[in-house]
Amino acid sequence: MSYLEYTVKSTPTGLRKVFYMNWALTVLLMSVAGVGFLMLYSVAGGSFTPWAEPQMKRFALGLAVMMFVAMVPIWFWRNMAVVAYLISIILLISVEFFGTVGMGAQRWIDIGFMRLQPSELMKITLVMLLAAYYDWLPGNKTSRPFWVLIPVIMILFPTFLVLRQPDLGTSILLMAAGGGLMFLAGVHWAYFAAVIAAGVGLVTAVFQSRGTEWQLLKNYQYRRIDTFLDPSSDPLGAGYHITQSKIALGSGGWTGRGFMQGTQSRLNFLPEKHTDFIFTTLAEEFGFVGGFSLLGLYSLIILFCITTALATKDRFSSLVTLGISINFFLFFAVNMSMVMGLAPVVGVPLPMVSYGGSAMLVLMVAFGLVQSAHIHRPRLGS
Amino acid sequence: MKRPPRDVEGAHRKLSRRALLLGGMQAAFIGGLAMRMRYMQVDQADQFRLLAEENRVNIRLIPPTRGEVFDRNGAILGQNIPLYRIIIVREDAGDLDKVIGDLSKLVALDPEDVERARTEMRRSPPFLPITLAERVTWDDISKVAVNAPALPGITPEVGLTRVYPQGPDFAHVLGYVGPVSDYDLSQIDDPEPVLRIPRFQIGKVGVEAKRERQLRGKAGAKRVEVNATGRVMRELDRREGQQGADLQLSVDATLQEYVQARLGNESASAVVIDCETGDLRAISSAPSFDPNLFVRGISVADYRSLTEDPYRPLANKSVQGTYPPGSTFKMITALAALESGIVGPDDTVYCPGYLEVSSRRFHCWKRGGHGRIDLLNSLKRSCDVYYYDVALKVGIDRISAMAQKFGLGVRHDLPMSAVASGLAPNRDWKSRVHGQDWLVGDTANASIGQGFMLASPLQLAVMTARLATGRSVTPRLVKSIDGVEQATGAGETIDVNENNLRKLRRAMFSVSNDRRGTAYGSRIIDDAFRLAGKTGTSQVRNITAAERAAGVIRNADLPWERRDHALFVCFAPYDDPKYAVSVVVEHGGGGSKAAAPVARDIMLQALFGGTPPIEAYPRKDRGRIEAQQERMKRERRPRARTDGKDRA
C-alpha cells in the first residue's frame, strides 16, 4: 500500500491532528528528558547553570520542532527523503572545510544559535532515504545484488565521511542502523551472513595491520580498544575513564547514594560527567533502581515505536519508525555498554539525557517523523 | 503504478516478522544490560563502594612535635624554634612574574629558590602551596604580612625546626637531626608514613638518633575529602597524634661547657661520671663542631674541612675512641694479683729497669730502675717491672676477667653513636681472632695497658668509679623521659675484697698527694676534696732496641701523630668519692703533664659546681691558674643563636 492510496479524507486535518498524536510516546520522551534535567542539575552541584537550563530550553525547542514535523503529512517527508539525504551529505562534506575542531575531531558547524553536528542529522536522513528506497522498490527486486548494492553505497558514503572526522562511534552506528533497515526491508539473510563473516575478517585485519604502514585505525582508536579490553592496564591514563565510571556505577548499590550525594561525580572523578558518562551519575545517585527505571523508559519508547510501525500499513512509515527505533536503541545500548565496561569508549551520548543540543534536536525531529507516521497512518473503511 | 496486492501483503508480513525478530534481539540486549547493571550494582556494590571511598578520602598526616632535650638542671640543649617560610599558591597569585617581582623588592629572594619553586609549580596543580623561601627572618615575614594585599597568593607560614643553643658543646652527645634521606628509609624495615613527609627531620647521630622513637612521638592524621585533582574539599575527621617525649640528660651543661673549653684545641676527650648514680655529668670530645650546620644542610666546603681535619672533630672520642690505657690499667693488674692471693700487698719486686721475659727485655719507663718496690710505691711511681712480674705470676686470664668486672672490654649501653667496646684480651680471644697462642710477652704488655689492650675514655671513667666505690657503677645518660625518672646506675657491690680495693685507693691517693707521686703537681689542696688518680702514657709506636740505646726521643721532638697519648683517671673526694674523671689527650705526651692538670681542673669544677676557689690549688700554681681562669672566661665561645633569624 502506498501513500497514493491513502483515504485522505479519513486522516485528521488541521489542529485536530494534535489529538491524534501518540501522546504516550510524548510523555515518555518528556520523562526521559526530565531525568536528564535532574542529572544535569545534580552534576552541576545543584545548579541550573551551566547545563540544566540550556538543556531545558533546547528540549522546549525540540518539542516544538517535533510538533511541527508531526503536523506535516508523512508523505511529504517521504518526498523530501532524497533532498534531506543530499543536504546531510553536503553538510558532512562542508564539515571538512568549515568544521570546528572539538576533542581532536571535526564534528560540528557553528550556525549561530547552536552547533550543528551533521553526522547526527545523517542518522535520520539515511533512515528516511532507505525507507523511501524500499517503499519504492518492488518487493521481488529487494534481494537482487544490484538493488542491494545501491543502499549499501547510500550507507557507506556518509559512513566514510563520518569516519574521516574522525568519529568511529557514529560511523559504526550509521552502518548498524542502515544494515538493520535493510534487514527489515527483507533483504535476503545470506547477505547479512556474508557481511558478518567479512566483518570478522575485517576485525582480524584491523588488529593484524596494527603497527604497519597501512594500519586501518588511528593510534588513539587502537588505544581505546586496548583500554576497553583491559582497563586496569593504564588506570591513570586512558583506562581512567572506564575504571572511574565502573566505580561510580558499582558504588550506587540498590538505591544509590542519594540525589547530589554521588562522590564520584561531585568530586570530578568522573570524566565527561554531563555528556557521555551521565548515566553513571544516575546509577551512582539512584542506584540500580534509578538505572533500571531509565532502561525501562527507553524500552517502552522502543516498544511504542515497534507497535506504531506494525500498526500502520504504509511501508515507508513502518520502515522510518523502525529505523528510528533502531537508531535510538543503538544510542542508549552503546552508551550504557560503554559506561558499564562492556564496550570501548566511542563517544556516544545517552539519548535525551546527555547534555548536547544537536543530538537532542535531531532525535526530536526523528520522533516528529514517528508521530507524523502515527497521525497520518492509512485508515481503512472510510 | 499499482503492485499486486499479494506482493504487498507478503512484504508487510515479512516486515512484521523481521521487526519482531529485531525487537526480540533488542529486548535480549536490554535484558543483558539490566543483568550487567544488577551484577555491578548489587553483587559487586561493596567492592566498588570501597574503591569510591579510596578515591574520595585521603589521609593526611599531622607531624608530631619533636621532644626537646634538657640538661639535668633544665637548661635547654635541643630545642624547636619557629621557622618562617614564604609560600605561594599559583591559582591565587594571578600574574606570577609580577607577584614574585614585587616580593623580591621587599625581601631578598635567592634566584635558585625561585627557579626551583617555578619548576615545582609547573609540575603540580595550581592550588598546591609551594615554598618560595625558607628560613626567612621575622622582619621579612612582617614586611610580607603588611603588604599582603599587594601580594596575592603569597602567605607567610610558620613551621618548626631544631636548634642546638649550646652549639658545639653537645654536638657529640646529642648529635643532630636532618631531613629523612633515601638511605635512612632503606635502613628501616617498615618506615612510618610520617617519615615520607617532605622536610621531616629525624635524628641522624647521637641521642637524637638513638632515642628517635621517644623524641619523635606519634603522628596524628586527618581524613580529608579530595576531588579528582587532589584539592581538599573538607576535613572529615582527625586523630591527634602524640607529641615526642622530652628528654632530660644526666649531663650538666655548665660543666660540659667548661670541660669543652678546658680541652680547648687539643684532640682530647674527657668524661665525668657521678660515682653514686653513674650519671654522666660531662662527656665531651674535642675539637667539636656546630651541629646546627647539619640541621640546615652543611655546605660541601664546611663538611670537607671537618672530615679532613687531622684532629677528627666529627669523631666522638669519649665513647668511640679506644686507646691503650697504659699505666691507668695498672690498678686492674694489681687487683687481679691481690685477689688471686699469689701476691701480697707488701711483697716486693726488684726493678733493675727491665725484665727479661723469654729472652726479650721489657723495659721500665725509668732507665735506671726503681730498685726494690712494693705495690703502693709501684703505683705511685708507676714502675712497670713490678707489673710485668706480678702479671706473669697471675696470668692473663685473671687480669682480663678483672678488667671486664671493672667495665673494660665491655660495651656500655649508652644512647650515643658508635659506642666502642674496647678490648680486654685473653688467651681465648687471641686464638679465636688471631689464630695464635698467647705469649708471655703479651701478658707483660697487657699488664701495663699496652699491646692488645684498648679502652675508651668512658670505660676508664667507669673503671675509676668502680674502683672508688666497689660497686659496678653503670653510666647513665638519660635521666628522665617526659618527667619519668630512669633507673640509676648505682650498681651492685663488686665481688672483690674491700681491703684490697682500699690498698689500691690508698696507692692512687699517693699518686697525686705524695711528693714522689707521678701526679703530685696536679693535687688538690682542699682537705675535703682530696684527689686520688693514676697517670698513663701510652705508646703509639714501638721503641726499638737501637733507639733505646741511643736514648729515647723526647715526645716534643716527634711529629704530633707519633707522640704518646696522655691519660689520667681520678676520683674525688678520696674519703667519699663523688666523681670519677678520665681524660685522654691524643698524642699529648706524658699523662702527668698533659692529662692530669686538665682532669684536676675538671674535677674541681665539678666538685664546686662552678669556678673553684683558688685556695684549692697548690700555692705555687695559683698565679698561673688564675690567669688560665681569666682567659677561659674571656674566650668562652658565643652561644649558637636561638632566635631563628639565622638565614644562612
CSV table of N, CA, C and O in Angstrom, one decimal, chain A residues 167-251:
chain,number,residue,atom,x,y,z
A,167,ASP,N,35.1,10.0,13.6
A,167,ASP,CA,34.2,9.6,14.6
A,167,ASP,C,33.8,8.2,14.4
A,167,ASP,O,32.8,7.9,13.7
A,168,LEU,N,34.5,7.3,15.0
A,168,LEU,CA,34.3,5.9,14.8
A,168,LEU,C,32.9,5.4,15.3
A,168,LEU,O,32.2,4.7,14.7
A,169,GLY,N,32.5,6.0,16.5
A,169,GLY,CA,31.3,5.6,17.1
A,169,GLY,C,30.1,5.8,16.2
A,169,GLY,O,29.3,4.9,15.9
A,170,THR,N,30.0,7.1,15.7
A,170,THR,CA,28.9,7.4,14.8
A,170,THR,C,28.9,6.6,13.5
A,170,THR,O,27.8,6.2,13.0
A,171,SER,N,30.1,6.4,13.0
A,171,SER,CA,30.1,5.6,11.7
A,171,SER,C,29.7,4.2,11.9
A,171,SER,O,28.9,3.6,11.1
A,172,ILE,N,30.0,3.6,13.1
A,172,ILE,CA,29.5,2.2,13.3
A,172,ILE,C,28.0,2.3,13.5
A,172,ILE,O,27.3,1.4,13.0
A,173,LEU,N,27.5,3.3,14.2
A,173,LEU,CA,26.1,3.4,14.4
A,173,LEU,C,25.4,3.6,13.1
A,173,LEU,O,24.3,3.0,12.9
A,174,LEU,N,25.9,4.4,12.2
A,174,LEU,CA,25.3,4.5,10.8
A,174,LEU,C,25.2,3.2,10.1
A,174,LEU,O,24.1,2.9,9.5
A,175,MET,N,26.3,2.5,10.1
A,175,MET,CA,26.3,1.2,9.4
A,175,MET,C,25.3,0.2,10.1
A,175,MET,O,24.5,-0.5,9.4
A,176,ALA,N,25.3,0.2,11.4
A,176,ALA,CA,24.4,-0.7,12.1
A,176,ALA,C,22.9,-0.4,11.8
A,176,ALA,O,22.1,-1.3,11.5
A,177,ALA,N,22.6,0.9,11.9
A,177,ALA,CA,21.2,1.3,11.6
A,177,ALA,C,20.8,1.0,10.2
A,177,ALA,O,19.7,0.5,9.9
A,178,GLY,N,21.7,1.4,9.2
A,178,GLY,CA,21.4,1.1,7.8
A,178,GLY,C,21.2,-0.4,7.5
A,178,GLY,O,20.3,-0.8,6.9
A,179,GLY,N,22.1,-1.2,8.1
A,179,GLY,CA,22.0,-2.6,7.9
A,179,GLY,C,20.7,-3.1,8.5
A,179,GLY,O,20.1,-4.0,7.9
A,180,GLY,N,20.4,-2.6,9.7
A,180,GLY,CA,19.2,-3.0,10.3
A,180,GLY,C,18.0,-2.7,9.5
A,180,GLY,O,17.0,-3.6,9.3
A,181,LEU,N,18.0,-1.6,8.8
A,181,LEU,CA,16.9,-1.2,8.0
A,181,LEU,C,16.8,-2.1,6.8
A,181,LEU,O,15.7,-2.6,6.3
A,182,MET,N,17.9,-2.5,6.2
A,182,MET,CA,17.9,-3.4,5.0
A,182,MET,C,17.4,-4.8,5.5
A,182,MET,O,16.7,-5.4,4.7
A,183,PHE,N,17.8,-5.1,6.7
A,183,PHE,CA,17.3,-6.4,7.2
A,183,PHE,C,15.7,-6.4,7.3
A,183,PHE,O,15.0,-7.3,6.9
A,184,LEU,N,15.2,-5.3,7.8
A,184,LEU,CA,13.8,-5.1,8.0
A,184,LEU,C,13.1,-5.1,6.6
A,184,LEU,O,12.0,-5.7,6.5
A,185,ALA,N,13.7,-4.5,5.7
A,185,ALA,CA,13.1,-4.4,4.3
A,185,ALA,C,13.0,-5.7,3.6
A,185,ALA,O,12.3,-5.8,2.6
A,186,GLY,N,13.7,-6.7,4.1
A,186,GLY,CA,13.5,-8.1,3.6
A,186,GLY,C,14.7,-8.5,2.7
A,186,GLY,O,14.5,-9.5,2.0
A,187,VAL,N,15.8,-7.9,2.8
A,187,VAL,CA,17.0,-8.4,2.0
A,187,VAL,C,17.4,-9.7,2.5
A,187,VAL,O,17.3,-10.0,3.8
A,188,HIS,N,17.8,-10.6,1.6
A,188,HIS,CA,18.0,-12.0,2.0
A,188,HIS,C,19.0,-12.1,3.1
A,188,HIS,O,20.1,-11.4,3.1
A,189,TRP,N,18.8,-13.0,4.0
A,189,TRP,CA,19.7,-13.2,5.2
A,189,TRP,C,21.1,-13.5,4.8
A,189,TRP,O,22.1,-13.3,5.5
A,190,ALA,N,21.3,-14.2,3.6
A,190,ALA,CA,22.6,-14.6,3.2
A,190,ALA,C,23.6,-13.4,3.1
A,190,ALA,O,24.8,-13.5,3.4
A,191,TYR,N,23.0,-12.3,2.7
A,191,TYR,CA,23.9,-11.0,2.6
A,191,TYR,C,24.4,-10.7,3.9
A,191,TYR,O,25.6,-10.3,4.1
A,192,PHE,N,23.5,-10.8,4.9
A,192,PHE,CA,24.0,-10.4,6.3
A,192,PHE,C,25.0,-11.4,6.8
A,192,PHE,O,26.0,-11.0,7.5
A,193,ALA,N,24.8,-12.7,6.5
A,193,ALA,CA,25.7,-13.7,6.9
A,193,ALA,C,27.1,-13.3,6.3
A,193,ALA,O,28.1,-13.4,7.0
A,194,ALA,N,27.0,-13.0,5.0
A,194,ALA,CA,28.3,-12.6,4.3
A,194,ALA,C,29.0,-11.4,5.0
A,194,ALA,O,30.2,-11.4,5.2
A,195,VAL,N,28.1,-10.4,5.3
A,195,VAL,CA,28.7,-9.2,5.8
A,195,VAL,C,29.3,-9.5,7.2
A,195,VAL,O,30.4,-9.0,7.6
A,196,ILE,N,28.6,-10.3,8.0
A,196,ILE,CA,29.2,-10.6,9.3
A,196,ILE,C,30.5,-11.4,9.2
A,196,ILE,O,31.5,-11.0,9.9
A,197,ALA,N,30.5,-12.3,8.3
A,197,ALA,CA,31.8,-13.0,8.0
A,197,ALA,C,32.9,-12.0,7.6
A,197,ALA,O,34.0,-12.1,8.2
A,198,ALA,N,32.5,-11.1,6.7
A,198,ALA,CA,33.5,-10.1,6.3
A,198,ALA,C,33.9,-9.3,7.5
A,198,ALA,O,35.1,-8.9,7.6
A,199,GLY,N,32.9,-8.9,8.3
A,199,GLY,CA,33.2,-8.1,9.5
A,199,GLY,C,34.3,-8.7,10.4
A,199,GLY,O,35.2,-8.1,10.8
A,200,VAL,N,34.1,-10.1,10.6
A,200,VAL,CA,35.0,-10.8,11.4
A,200,VAL,C,36.4,-10.7,10.8
A,200,VAL,O,37.4,-10.5,11.5
A,201,GLY,N,36.4,-10.9,9.5
A,201,GLY,CA,37.7,-10.8,8.7
A,201,GLY,C,38.3,-9.4,8.9
A,201,GLY,O,39.5,-9.3,9.1
A,202,LEU,N,37.4,-8.4,8.8
A,202,LEU,CA,37.9,-7.0,8.9
A,202,LEU,C,38.6,-6.7,10.3
A,202,LEU,O,39.6,-6.2,10.4
A,203,VAL,N,37.9,-7.2,11.3
A,203,VAL,CA,38.4,-7.0,12.7
A,203,VAL,C,39.8,-7.7,12.8
A,203,VAL,O,40.7,-7.1,13.3
A,204,THR,N,39.9,-8.9,12.2
A,204,THR,CA,41.2,-9.5,12.3
A,204,THR,C,42.2,-8.7,11.5
A,204,THR,O,43.3,-8.5,12.0
A,205,ALA,N,41.8,-8.1,10.4
A,205,ALA,CA,42.7,-7.3,9.6
A,205,ALA,C,43.1,-6.1,10.4
A,205,ALA,O,44.3,-5.7,10.4
A,206,VAL,N,42.1,-5.5,11.0
A,206,VAL,CA,42.4,-4.3,11.8
A,206,VAL,C,43.5,-4.5,12.8
A,206,VAL,O,44.4,-3.8,13.0
A,207,PHE,N,43.4,-5.7,13.5
A,207,PHE,CA,44.4,-5.9,14.6
A,207,PHE,C,45.7,-6.4,14.0
A,207,PHE,O,46.7,-6.1,14.5
A,208,GLN,N,45.6,-7.1,12.8
A,208,GLN,CA,46.8,-7.6,12.2
A,208,GLN,C,47.6,-6.4,11.6
A,208,GLN,O,48.8,-6.4,11.6
A,209,SER,N,46.9,-5.4,11.2
A,209,SER,CA,47.6,-4.3,10.5
A,209,SER,C,48.2,-3.3,11.4
A,209,SER,O,48.9,-2.4,11.1
A,210,ARG,N,47.9,-3.5,12.7
A,210,ARG,CA,48.4,-2.5,13.7
A,210,ARG,C,49.9,-2.4,13.7
A,210,ARG,O,50.6,-3.4,13.7
A,211,GLY,N,50.4,-1.2,13.6
A,211,GLY,CA,51.8,-1.0,13.7
A,211,GLY,C,52.5,-1.0,12.3
A,211,GLY,O,53.6,-0.6,12.1
A,212,THR,N,51.7,-1.5,11.3
A,212,THR,CA,52.3,-1.5,9.9
A,212,THR,C,51.9,-0.2,9.3
A,212,THR,O,51.1,0.7,9.8
A,213,GLU,N,52.4,0.0,8.1
A,213,GLU,CA,52.2,1.3,7.4
A,213,GLU,C,50.7,1.6,7.0
A,213,GLU,O,50.3,2.7,7.0
A,214,TRP,N,50.1,0.5,6.7
A,214,TRP,CA,48.7,0.6,6.2
A,214,TRP,C,47.7,0.3,7.3
A,214,TRP,O,46.6,-0.2,7.1
A,215,GLN,N,48.0,0.7,8.6
A,215,GLN,CA,47.1,0.3,9.7
A,215,GLN,C,45.8,1.1,9.5
A,215,GLN,O,45.7,2.2,9.0
A,216,LEU,N,44.7,0.4,9.8
A,216,LEU,CA,43.3,0.9,9.4
A,216,LEU,C,42.8,1.9,10.4
A,216,LEU,O,41.9,2.7,10.0
A,217,LEU,N,43.2,1.9,11.6
A,217,LEU,CA,42.6,2.8,12.6
A,217,LEU,C,43.7,3.8,13.1
A,217,LEU,O,44.9,3.5,13.0
A,218,LYS,N,43.2,4.9,13.7
A,218,LYS,CA,44.2,5.8,14.3
A,218,LYS,C,44.7,5.1,15.6
A,218,LYS,O,44.1,4.3,16.2
A,219,ASN,N,45.9,5.6,16.0
A,219,ASN,CA,46.5,5.0,17.2
A,219,ASN,C,45.6,5.2,18.4
A,219,ASN,O,45.5,4.3,19.2
A,220,TYR,N,44.9,6.3,18.5
A,220,TYR,CA,44.1,6.5,19.7
A,220,TYR,C,42.9,5.6,19.7
A,220,TYR,O,42.5,5.2,20.7
A,221,GLN,N,42.5,5.2,18.5
A,221,GLN,CA,41.4,4.2,18.5
A,221,GLN,C,41.9,2.8,18.9
A,221,GLN,O,41.2,2.1,19.6
A,222,TYR,N,43.1,2.5,18.5
A,222,TYR,CA,43.7,1.2,19.0
A,222,TYR,C,43.8,1.3,20.5
A,222,TYR,O,43.5,0.3,21.2
A,223,ARG,N,44.2,2.4,21.0
A,223,ARG,CA,44.4,2.5,22.5
A,223,ARG,C,43.1,2.4,23.2
A,223,ARG,O,43.0,1.8,24.3
A,224,ARG,N,42.1,2.9,22.6
A,224,ARG,CA,40.8,2.8,23.3
A,224,ARG,C,40.3,1.3,23.3
A,224,ARG,O,39.8,0.9,24.3
A,225,ILE,N,40.6,0.6,22.2
A,225,ILE,CA,40.3,-0.8,22.2
A,225,ILE,C,41.1,-1.5,23.3
A,225,ILE,O,40.5,-2.3,24.1
A,226,ASP,N,42.4,-1.2,23.3
A,226,ASP,CA,43.2,-1.8,24.4
A,226,ASP,C,42.6,-1.6,25.8
A,226,ASP,O,42.6,-2.5,26.6
A,227,THR,N,42.3,-0.3,26.0
A,227,THR,CA,41.8,0.1,27.3
A,227,THR,C,40.5,-0.6,27.6
A,227,THR,O,40.3,-1.1,28.7
A,228,PHE,N,39.7,-0.8,26.6
A,228,PHE,CA,38.4,-1.5,26.8
A,228,PHE,C,38.7,-2.9,27.2
A,228,PHE,O,38.1,-3.5,28.1
A,229,LEU,N,39.7,-3.5,26.5
A,229,LEU,CA,39.9,-4.9,26.8
A,229,LEU,C,40.5,-5.1,28.1
A,229,LEU,O,40.3,-6.1,28.8
A,230,ASP,N,41.3,-4.2,28.6
A,230,ASP,CA,41.9,-4.3,29.9
A,230,ASP,C,42.1,-2.9,30.5
A,230,ASP,O,43.2,-2.3,30.4
A,231,PRO,N,41.1,-2.4,31.2
A,231,PRO,CA,41.1,-1.1,31.7
A,231,PRO,C,42.2,-0.9,32.8
A,231,PRO,O,42.8,0.2,32.9
A,232,SER,N,42.5,-2.0,33.5
A,232,SER,CA,43.5,-1.8,34.6
A,232,SER,C,44.9,-1.6,34.1
A,232,SER,O,45.8,-1.3,34.8
A,233,SER,N,45.1,-1.9,32.7
A,233,SER,CA,46.5,-1.8,32.2
A,233,SER,C,47.0,-0.3,32.3
A,233,SER,O,48.2,-0.1,32.3
A,234,ASP,N,46.1,0.6,32.4
A,234,ASP,CA,46.5,2.0,32.3
A,234,ASP,C,45.6,2.8,33.2
A,234,ASP,O,44.8,3.7,32.7
A,235,PRO,N,45.6,2.6,34.5
A,235,PRO,CA,44.5,3.1,35.3
A,235,PRO,C,44.5,4.6,35.4
A,235,PRO,O,43.4,5.2,35.7
A,236,LEU,N,45.6,5.3,35.2
A,236,LEU,CA,45.6,6.7,35.3
A,236,LEU,C,45.6,7.4,33.9
A,236,LEU,O,45.4,8.6,33.8
A,237,GLY,N,45.8,6.6,32.9
A,237,GLY,CA,45.7,7.2,31.6
A,237,GLY,C,44.4,7.0,30.9
A,237,GLY,O,43.4,7.4,31.4
A,238,ALA,N,44.4,6.2,29.8
A,238,ALA,CA,43.2,6.1,29.0
A,238,ALA,C,42.2,5.2,29.8
A,238,ALA,O,41.0,5.3,29.6
A,239,GLY,N,42.7,4.3,30.6
A,239,GLY,CA,41.7,3.4,31.3
A,239,GLY,C,41.0,4.1,32.4
A,239,GLY,O,40.1,3.5,33.0
A,240,TYR,N,41.5,5.3,32.8
A,240,TYR,CA,40.9,6.0,33.9
A,240,TYR,C,39.4,6.2,33.7
A,240,TYR,O,38.6,6.0,34.6
A,241,HIS,N,39.0,6.6,32.5
A,241,HIS,CA,37.5,6.8,32.3
A,241,HIS,C,36.7,5.6,32.6
A,241,HIS,O,35.7,5.7,33.4
A,242,ILE,N,37.1,4.5,32.1
A,242,ILE,CA,36.3,3.3,32.3
A,242,ILE,C,36.3,2.9,33.7
A,242,ILE,O,35.3,2.6,34.3
A,243,THR,N,37.5,2.9,34.3
A,243,THR,CA,37.6,2.5,35.7
A,243,THR,C,36.8,3.3,36.6
A,243,THR,O,36.0,2.8,37.5
A,244,GLN,N,36.9,4.7,36.5
A,244,GLN,CA,36.2,5.6,37.3
A,244,GLN,C,34.7,5.4,37.1
A,244,GLN,O,33.8,5.5,38.0
A,245,SER,N,34.3,5.2,35.9
A,245,SER,CA,32.9,5.0,35.5
A,245,SER,C,32.3,3.8,36.2
A,245,SER,O,31.2,3.8,36.8
A,246,LYS,N,33.1,2.7,36.1
A,246,LYS,CA,32.6,1.5,36.8
A,246,LYS,C,32.5,1.6,38.3
A,246,LYS,O,31.6,1.1,38.9
A,247,ILE,N,33.5,2.4,38.8
A,247,ILE,CA,33.4,2.6,40.3
A,247,ILE,C,32.2,3.3,40.7
A,247,ILE,O,31.4,3.0,41.6
A,248,ALA,N,31.9,4.4,39.9
A,248,ALA,CA,30.7,5.2,40.2
A,248,ALA,C,29.5,4.4,40.1
A,248,ALA,O,28.6,4.4,41.0
A,249,LEU,N,29.4,3.6,39.0
A,249,LEU,CA,28.2,2.9,38.8
A,249,LEU,C,28.0,1.8,39.9
A,249,LEU,O,26.9,1.7,40.5
A,250,GLY,N,29.1,1.1,40.1
A,250,GLY,CA,29.0,0.0,41.1
A,250,GLY,C,28.7,0.5,42.5
A,250,GLY,O,28.0,-0.2,43.2
A,251,SER,N,29.3,1.6,42.9
A,251,SER,CA,29.1,2.1,44.2
A,251,SER,C,27.7,2.6,44.5
A,251,SER,O,27.3,2.8,45.6
